[in-house]
XYZ file of C-alpha atoms in Angstrom:
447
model
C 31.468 17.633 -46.117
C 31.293 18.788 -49.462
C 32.362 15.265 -50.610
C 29.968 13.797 -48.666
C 27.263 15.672 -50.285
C 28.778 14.653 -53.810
C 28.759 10.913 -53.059
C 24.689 11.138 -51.504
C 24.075 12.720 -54.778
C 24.873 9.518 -56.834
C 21.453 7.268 -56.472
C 23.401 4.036 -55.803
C 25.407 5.404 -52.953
C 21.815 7.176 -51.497
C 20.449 3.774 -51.608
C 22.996 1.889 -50.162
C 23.187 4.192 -46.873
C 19.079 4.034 -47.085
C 19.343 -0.063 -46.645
C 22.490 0.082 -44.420
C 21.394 2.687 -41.752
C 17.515 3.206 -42.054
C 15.609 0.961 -40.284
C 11.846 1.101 -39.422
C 10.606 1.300 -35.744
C 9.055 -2.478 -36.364
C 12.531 -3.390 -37.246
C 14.820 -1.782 -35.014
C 14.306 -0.550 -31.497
C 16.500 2.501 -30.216
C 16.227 3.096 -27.271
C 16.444 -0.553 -25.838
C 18.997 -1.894 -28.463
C 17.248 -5.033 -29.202
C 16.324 -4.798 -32.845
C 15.242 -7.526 -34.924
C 18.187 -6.296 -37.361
C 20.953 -5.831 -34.480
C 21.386 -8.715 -32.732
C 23.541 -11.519 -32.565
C 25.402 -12.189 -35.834
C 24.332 -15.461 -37.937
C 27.688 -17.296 -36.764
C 27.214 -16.832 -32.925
C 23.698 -18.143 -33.136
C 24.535 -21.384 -35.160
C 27.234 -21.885 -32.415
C 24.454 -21.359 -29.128
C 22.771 -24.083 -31.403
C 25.369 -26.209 -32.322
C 27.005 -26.517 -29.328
C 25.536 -25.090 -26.501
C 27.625 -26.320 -23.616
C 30.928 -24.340 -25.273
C 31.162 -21.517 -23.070
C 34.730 -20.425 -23.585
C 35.269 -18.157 -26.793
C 39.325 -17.900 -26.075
C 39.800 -20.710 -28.653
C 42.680 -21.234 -30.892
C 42.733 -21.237 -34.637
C 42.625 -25.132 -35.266
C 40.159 -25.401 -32.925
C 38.238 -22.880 -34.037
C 38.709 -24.448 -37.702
C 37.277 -27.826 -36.296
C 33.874 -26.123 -34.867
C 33.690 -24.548 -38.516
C 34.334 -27.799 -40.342
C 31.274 -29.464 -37.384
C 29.189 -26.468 -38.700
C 29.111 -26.975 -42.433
C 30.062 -24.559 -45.035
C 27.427 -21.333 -44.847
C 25.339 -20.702 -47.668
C 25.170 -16.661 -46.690
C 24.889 -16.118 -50.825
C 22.770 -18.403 -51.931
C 19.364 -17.816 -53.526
C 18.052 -19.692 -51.324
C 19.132 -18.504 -48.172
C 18.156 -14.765 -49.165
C 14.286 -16.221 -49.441
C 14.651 -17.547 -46.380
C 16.001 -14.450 -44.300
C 13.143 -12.948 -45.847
C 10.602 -15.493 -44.822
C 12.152 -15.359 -41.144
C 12.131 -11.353 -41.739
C 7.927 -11.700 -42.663
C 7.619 -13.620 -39.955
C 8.946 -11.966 -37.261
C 7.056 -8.479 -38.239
C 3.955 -10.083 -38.690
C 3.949 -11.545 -34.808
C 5.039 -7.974 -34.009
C 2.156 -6.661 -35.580
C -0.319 -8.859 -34.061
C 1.488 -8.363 -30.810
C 0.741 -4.973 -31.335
C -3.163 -5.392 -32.156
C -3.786 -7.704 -29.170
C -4.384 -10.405 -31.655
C -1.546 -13.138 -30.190
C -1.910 -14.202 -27.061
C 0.647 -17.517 -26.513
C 4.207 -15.993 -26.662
C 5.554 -19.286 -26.393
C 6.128 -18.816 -30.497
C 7.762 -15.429 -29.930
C 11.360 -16.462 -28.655
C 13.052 -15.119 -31.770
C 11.286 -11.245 -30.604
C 13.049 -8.886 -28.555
C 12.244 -8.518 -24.938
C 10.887 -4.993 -25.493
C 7.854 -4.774 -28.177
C 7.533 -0.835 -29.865
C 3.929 0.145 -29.525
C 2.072 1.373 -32.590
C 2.510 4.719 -34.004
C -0.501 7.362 -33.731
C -1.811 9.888 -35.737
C 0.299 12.948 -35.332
C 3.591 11.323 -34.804
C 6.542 13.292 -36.816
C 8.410 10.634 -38.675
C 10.800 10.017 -41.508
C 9.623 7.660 -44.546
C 11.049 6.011 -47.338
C 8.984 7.290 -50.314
C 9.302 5.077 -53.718
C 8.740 6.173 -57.174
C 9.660 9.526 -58.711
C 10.536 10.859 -55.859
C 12.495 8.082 -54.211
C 14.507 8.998 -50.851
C 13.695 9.282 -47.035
C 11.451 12.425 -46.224
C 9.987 13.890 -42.892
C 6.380 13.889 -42.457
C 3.281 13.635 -40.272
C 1.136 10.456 -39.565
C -2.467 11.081 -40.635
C -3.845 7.854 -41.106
C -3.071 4.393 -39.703
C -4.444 1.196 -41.554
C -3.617 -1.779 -39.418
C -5.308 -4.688 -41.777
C -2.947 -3.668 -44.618
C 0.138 -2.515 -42.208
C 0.400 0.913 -43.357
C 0.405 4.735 -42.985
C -1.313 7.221 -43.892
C 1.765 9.754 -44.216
C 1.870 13.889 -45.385
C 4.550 14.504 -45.843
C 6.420 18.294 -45.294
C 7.671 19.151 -48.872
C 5.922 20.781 -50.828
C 4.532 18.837 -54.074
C 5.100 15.566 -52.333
C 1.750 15.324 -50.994
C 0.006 12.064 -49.060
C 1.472 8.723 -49.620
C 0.571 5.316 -47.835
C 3.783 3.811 -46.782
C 4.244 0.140 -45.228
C 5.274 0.147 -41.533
C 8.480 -1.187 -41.965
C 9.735 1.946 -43.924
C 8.347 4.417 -41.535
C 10.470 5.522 -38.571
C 9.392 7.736 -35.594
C 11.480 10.977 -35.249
C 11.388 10.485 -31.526
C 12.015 7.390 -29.379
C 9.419 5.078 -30.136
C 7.578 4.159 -26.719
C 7.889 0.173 -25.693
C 6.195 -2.921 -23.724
C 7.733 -5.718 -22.742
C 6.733 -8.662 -24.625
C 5.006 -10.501 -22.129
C 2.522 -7.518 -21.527
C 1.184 -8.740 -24.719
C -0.213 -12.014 -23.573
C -3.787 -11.970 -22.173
C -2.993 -15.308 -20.789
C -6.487 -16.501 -19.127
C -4.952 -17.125 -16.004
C -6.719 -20.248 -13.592
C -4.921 -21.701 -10.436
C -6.346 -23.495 -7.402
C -6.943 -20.182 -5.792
C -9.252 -18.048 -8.471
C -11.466 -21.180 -10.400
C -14.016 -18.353 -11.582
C -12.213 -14.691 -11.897
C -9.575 -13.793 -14.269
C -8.710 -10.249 -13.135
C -10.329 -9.660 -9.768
C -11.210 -6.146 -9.901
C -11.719 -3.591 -6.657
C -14.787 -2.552 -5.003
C -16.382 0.762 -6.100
C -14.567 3.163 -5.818
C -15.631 6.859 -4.396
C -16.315 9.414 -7.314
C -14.870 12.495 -7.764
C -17.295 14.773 -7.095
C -14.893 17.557 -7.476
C -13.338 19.493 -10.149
C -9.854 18.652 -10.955
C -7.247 20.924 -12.614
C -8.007 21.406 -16.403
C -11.721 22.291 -16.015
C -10.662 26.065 -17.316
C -8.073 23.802 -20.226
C -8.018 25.656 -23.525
C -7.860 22.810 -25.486
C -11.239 21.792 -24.062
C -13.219 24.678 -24.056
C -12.147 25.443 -28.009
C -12.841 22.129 -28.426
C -16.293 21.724 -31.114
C -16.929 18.516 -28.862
C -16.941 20.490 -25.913
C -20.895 20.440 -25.601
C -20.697 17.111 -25.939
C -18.215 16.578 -23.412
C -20.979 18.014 -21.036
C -23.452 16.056 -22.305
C -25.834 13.239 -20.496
C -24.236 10.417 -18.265
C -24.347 7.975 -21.551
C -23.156 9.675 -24.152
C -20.079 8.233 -26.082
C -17.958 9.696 -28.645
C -15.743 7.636 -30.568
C -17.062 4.287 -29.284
C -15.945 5.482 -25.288
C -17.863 7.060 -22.563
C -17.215 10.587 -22.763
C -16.998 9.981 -18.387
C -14.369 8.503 -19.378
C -12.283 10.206 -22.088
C -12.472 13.138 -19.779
C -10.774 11.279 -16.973
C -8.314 9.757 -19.482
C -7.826 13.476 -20.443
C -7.221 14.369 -17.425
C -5.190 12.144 -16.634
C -2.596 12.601 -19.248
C -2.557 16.559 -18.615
C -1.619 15.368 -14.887
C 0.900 13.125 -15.620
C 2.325 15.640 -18.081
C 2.825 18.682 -15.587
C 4.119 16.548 -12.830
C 6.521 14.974 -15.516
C 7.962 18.694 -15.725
C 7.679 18.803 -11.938
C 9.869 16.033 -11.220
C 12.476 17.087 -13.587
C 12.952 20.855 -11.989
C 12.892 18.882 -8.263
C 15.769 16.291 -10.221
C 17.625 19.697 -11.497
C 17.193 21.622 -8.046
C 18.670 18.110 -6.208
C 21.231 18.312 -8.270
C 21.936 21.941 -7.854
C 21.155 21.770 -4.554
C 24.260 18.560 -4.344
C 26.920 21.097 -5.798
C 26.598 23.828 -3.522
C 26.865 21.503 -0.531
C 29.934 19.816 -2.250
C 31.276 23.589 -2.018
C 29.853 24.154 0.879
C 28.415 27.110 -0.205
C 24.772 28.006 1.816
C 21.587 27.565 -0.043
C 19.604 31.170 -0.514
C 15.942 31.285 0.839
C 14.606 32.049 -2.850
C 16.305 28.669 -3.927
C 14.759 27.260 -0.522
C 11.025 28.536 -1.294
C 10.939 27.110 -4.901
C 11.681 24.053 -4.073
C 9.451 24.016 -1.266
C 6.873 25.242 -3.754
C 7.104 22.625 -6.528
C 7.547 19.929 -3.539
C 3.868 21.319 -2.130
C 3.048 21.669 -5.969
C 3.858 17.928 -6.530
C 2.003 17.125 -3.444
C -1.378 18.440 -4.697
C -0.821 16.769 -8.109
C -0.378 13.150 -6.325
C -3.526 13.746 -4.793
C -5.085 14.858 -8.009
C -3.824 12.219 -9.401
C -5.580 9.232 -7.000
C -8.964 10.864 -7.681
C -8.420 10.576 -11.304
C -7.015 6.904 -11.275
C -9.837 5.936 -8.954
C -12.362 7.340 -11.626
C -10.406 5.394 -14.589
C -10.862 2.480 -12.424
C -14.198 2.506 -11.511
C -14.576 2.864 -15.933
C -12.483 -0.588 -15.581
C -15.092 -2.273 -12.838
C -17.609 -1.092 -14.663
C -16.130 -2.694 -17.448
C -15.671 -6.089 -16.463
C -19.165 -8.190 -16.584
C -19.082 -6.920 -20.381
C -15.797 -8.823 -21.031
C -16.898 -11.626 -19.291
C -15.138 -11.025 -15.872
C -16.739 -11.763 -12.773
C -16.008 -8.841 -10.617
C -15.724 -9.647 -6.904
C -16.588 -7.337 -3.628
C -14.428 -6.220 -1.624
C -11.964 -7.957 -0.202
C -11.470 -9.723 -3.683
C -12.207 -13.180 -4.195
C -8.084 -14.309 -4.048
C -7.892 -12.544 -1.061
C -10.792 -14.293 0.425
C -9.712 -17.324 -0.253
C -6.166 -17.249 1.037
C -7.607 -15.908 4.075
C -9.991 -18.921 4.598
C -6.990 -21.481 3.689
C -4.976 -19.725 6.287
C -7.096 -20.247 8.917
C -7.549 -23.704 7.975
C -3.667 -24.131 8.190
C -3.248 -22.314 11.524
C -6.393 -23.805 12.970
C -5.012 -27.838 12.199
C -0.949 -26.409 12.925
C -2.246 -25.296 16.438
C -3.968 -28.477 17.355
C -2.028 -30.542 19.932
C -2.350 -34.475 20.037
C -5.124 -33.788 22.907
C -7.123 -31.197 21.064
C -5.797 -28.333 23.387
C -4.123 -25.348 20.980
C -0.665 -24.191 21.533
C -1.129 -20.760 20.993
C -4.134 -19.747 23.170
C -3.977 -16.027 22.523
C -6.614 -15.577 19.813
C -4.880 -12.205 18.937
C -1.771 -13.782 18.141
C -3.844 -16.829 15.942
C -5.319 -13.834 14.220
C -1.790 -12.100 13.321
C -0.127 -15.615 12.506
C -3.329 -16.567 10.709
C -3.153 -12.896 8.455
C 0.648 -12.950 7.772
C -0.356 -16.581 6.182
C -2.554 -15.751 4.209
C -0.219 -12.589 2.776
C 2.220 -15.607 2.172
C -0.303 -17.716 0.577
C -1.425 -14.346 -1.529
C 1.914 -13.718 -2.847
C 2.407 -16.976 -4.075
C -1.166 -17.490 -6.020
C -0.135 -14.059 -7.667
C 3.625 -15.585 -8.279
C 1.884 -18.787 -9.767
C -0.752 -16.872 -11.784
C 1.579 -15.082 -14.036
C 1.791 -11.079 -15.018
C 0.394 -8.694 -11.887
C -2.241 -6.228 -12.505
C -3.333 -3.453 -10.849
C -5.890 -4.598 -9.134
C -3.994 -6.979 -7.724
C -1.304 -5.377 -6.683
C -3.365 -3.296 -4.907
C -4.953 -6.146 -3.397
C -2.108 -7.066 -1.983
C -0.727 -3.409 -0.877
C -4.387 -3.545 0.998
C -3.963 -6.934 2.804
C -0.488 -5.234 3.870
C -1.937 -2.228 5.337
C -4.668 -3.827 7.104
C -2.203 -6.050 9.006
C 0.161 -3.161 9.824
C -2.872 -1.004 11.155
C -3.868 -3.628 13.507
C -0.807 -4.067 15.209
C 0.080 -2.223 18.450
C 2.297 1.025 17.583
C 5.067 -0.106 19.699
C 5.826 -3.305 17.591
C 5.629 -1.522 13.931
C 9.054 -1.061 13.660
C 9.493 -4.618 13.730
C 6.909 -5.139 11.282
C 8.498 -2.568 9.004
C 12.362 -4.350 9.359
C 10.752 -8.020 9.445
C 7.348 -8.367 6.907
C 6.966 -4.707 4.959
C 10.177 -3.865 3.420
C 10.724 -8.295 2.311
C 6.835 -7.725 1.131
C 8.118 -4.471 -0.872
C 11.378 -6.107 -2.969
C 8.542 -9.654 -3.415
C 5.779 -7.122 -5.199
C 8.967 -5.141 -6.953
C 9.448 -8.941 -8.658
C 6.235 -9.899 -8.880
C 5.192 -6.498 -10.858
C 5.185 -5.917 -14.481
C 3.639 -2.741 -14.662
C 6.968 -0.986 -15.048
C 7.191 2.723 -13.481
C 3.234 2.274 -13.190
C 3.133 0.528 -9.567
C 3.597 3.937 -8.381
C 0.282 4.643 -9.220
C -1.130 1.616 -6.658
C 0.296 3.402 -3.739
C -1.917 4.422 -1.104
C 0.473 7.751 -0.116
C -0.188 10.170 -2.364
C 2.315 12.355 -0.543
C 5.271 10.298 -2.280
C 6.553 11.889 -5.386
């Protein structure tokens, strides 16, 4: 250790192991291992270009001497290959950065990116930066400040006599795992099929208010708060360029999402307790038995919590559409409207005999065939259309339920085996809101 510490003493050797192991969270991404400096090597890539039909690797040395000869002699030294890496280097962290700002939306020019974008860092992040100067080195610190026309921080940083630097982005790294999106969650691709000619993001009816109080109304950090008068203030006041509605909800929302975060993790440690007894078939005790019957009720009241919030934040986003020049649509939405009316187009014309007399003369049985149709004819418009949103998806979770109430009780486990559970893995594909679909779930009983 002690010769370690000698050789990170010598400036040369602290800079080499700054540019060989420090990399920014713009530049490399930890937690999905798909950084723009750690993927495949220069070689590999020339041969996926060169000759992308070779799939075999298991190659011997002259013919592995012949695909180098094909490739040309690498220039991996030359001046002019080190401006170009560079270029590429610029390049690639500038699309990242306007990924980030909502500033790009084609991602057809975004093939050389990783899958999985990091978001931008916020004030109050702890992170480690690479301070030039007098007092050149990496040092922990605290984001105060972040300038996104210039690409830089605003970073104070923890010893004493260092002070407040701005630092670009790519020599700022996050002490924790940076937080991602994948790529295509980027776009805002303006989204027109033969289905929706009018509405981009079809938005839900209004949604009930929460007339009640939830959780957090008695929150410390609100009622120290200096903008807590405002917070209580008249139905349009806005702090910050939001509706204060609406930052409380948002508020809220995060402070739910937190506790039943910590929730879910004592229910995953009591499972897993709860596993190794069995496995030594020793009996479970009734206090184990009551707490996890308490954070299971516990849980259950935060779900519920939880829908009145989201239908608030919601509401914010209906609200919100005529000003970014959506056309909101009533309830049912306008894709599901129209799927319905193709549907019974389809069935009406597929039910006609040659002498006008339908084949299927039940009309309750038109009505089902007609309604699973249009679900089919729903799924694919969203399929065709692109990334899923919310309001969608929930569309579509809606059209579900509305069949499966309507049916008699005695053929729903059919339905379940035969429409719901396919309809479940289809909307799994189709989704891209990660771990977030959760939230469009009509139970609120479901952890």
């Amino acid at each position: 250790m002690s010769i370690l510490r000698n050789l990170l003493k010598l400036p040369k050797a602290h800079k080499w192991c700054i540019y060989e192991w420090f990399y920014s969270n713009i530049d490399s991404q930890r937690l999905f291992h798909q950084p723009l400096f750690e993927g495949d090597n220069e070689f590999c890539l020339c041969l996926k270009e060169s000759f992308p039909n070779l799939k075999t690797r298991k190659l011997t040395r002259v013919e592995w001497g012949t695909i180098r000869r094909l490739m040309g002699k690498p220039r991996r030294c030359s001046s002019a290959f080190f401006a170009e890496e560079r270029t590429a280097l610029r390049q690639k962290r500038q699309k990242m950065r306007l990924l980030q700002q909502r500033k790009l939306s084609d991602v057809s020019n975004c093939k050389d990116l990783p899958d999985e974008i990091p978001l931008p860092l916020i004030i109050g992040t702890k992170v480690t930066a690479r301070l030039r100067g007098i007092h050149d080195g990496l040092f922990t610190g605290q984001i105060d400040a972040v300038d996104t026309s210039a690409a830089t921080y605003r970073v104070t940083f923890d010893r004493s006599g260092l002070g407040t630097h701005t630092v670009p982005d790519y020599e700022v790294l996050s002490n924790e795992p940076n937080e991602t999106m994948p790529i295509s969650a980027f776009a805002q691709k303006h989204r027109i099929s033969r289905y929706m000619q009018n509405v981009m993001t079809p938005p839900r009816g209004p949604y009930p208010s929460a007339t009640t109080p939830i959780l957090m109304d008695s929150d410390p950090l609100i009622n120290q708060s200096p903008w807590r008068n405002k917070l209580s203030g008249a139905e349009g006041d806005t702090l910050g360029g939001f509706p204060v509605k609406f930052l409380v909800q948002v508020t809220r929302l995060s402070k739910i999402l937190m506790i039943k975060k910590d929730h879910i993790k004592n229910l995953k440690e009591m499972n897993t307790e709860a596993e190794k007894l069995k496995s030594y078939s020793k009996p479970i005790d009734l206090d184990f038995q009551k707490r996890y019957a308490t954070t299971v009720l516990e849980l259950e009241q935060l779900n519920k919590d939880l829908n009145k919030v989201l239908h608030e934040v919601q509401q914010f986003c209906c609200d919100l559409a005529p000003d970014q020049g959506m056309v909101p649509a009533d309830h049912p939405t306008e894709l599901r409207r129209r799927c319905e009316d193709e549907s019974q187009q389809m069935v009406q014309l597929s039910n006609s005999l040659k002498d006008g007399q339908p084949s299927v003369t039940n009309p309750s049985l038109t009505h089902l065939i007609s309604r699973l149709t249009a679900l089919l004819l729903q799924i694919k418009c969203l399929a065709d259309g692109g990334d899923l949103n919310s309001f969608e998806f929930k569309s579509l979770t809606d059209s579900l339920n509305d069949i499966k109430a309507s049916i008699d009780p005695s053929n729903l486990s059919c339905f379940q085996n035969n429409v719901e559970i396919h309809v479940a893995h289809i909307q799994s594909g189709l989704s891209q809101l990660g771990n977030l679909h959760a939230f469009s779930a009509n139970n609120t009983n479901a952890v």
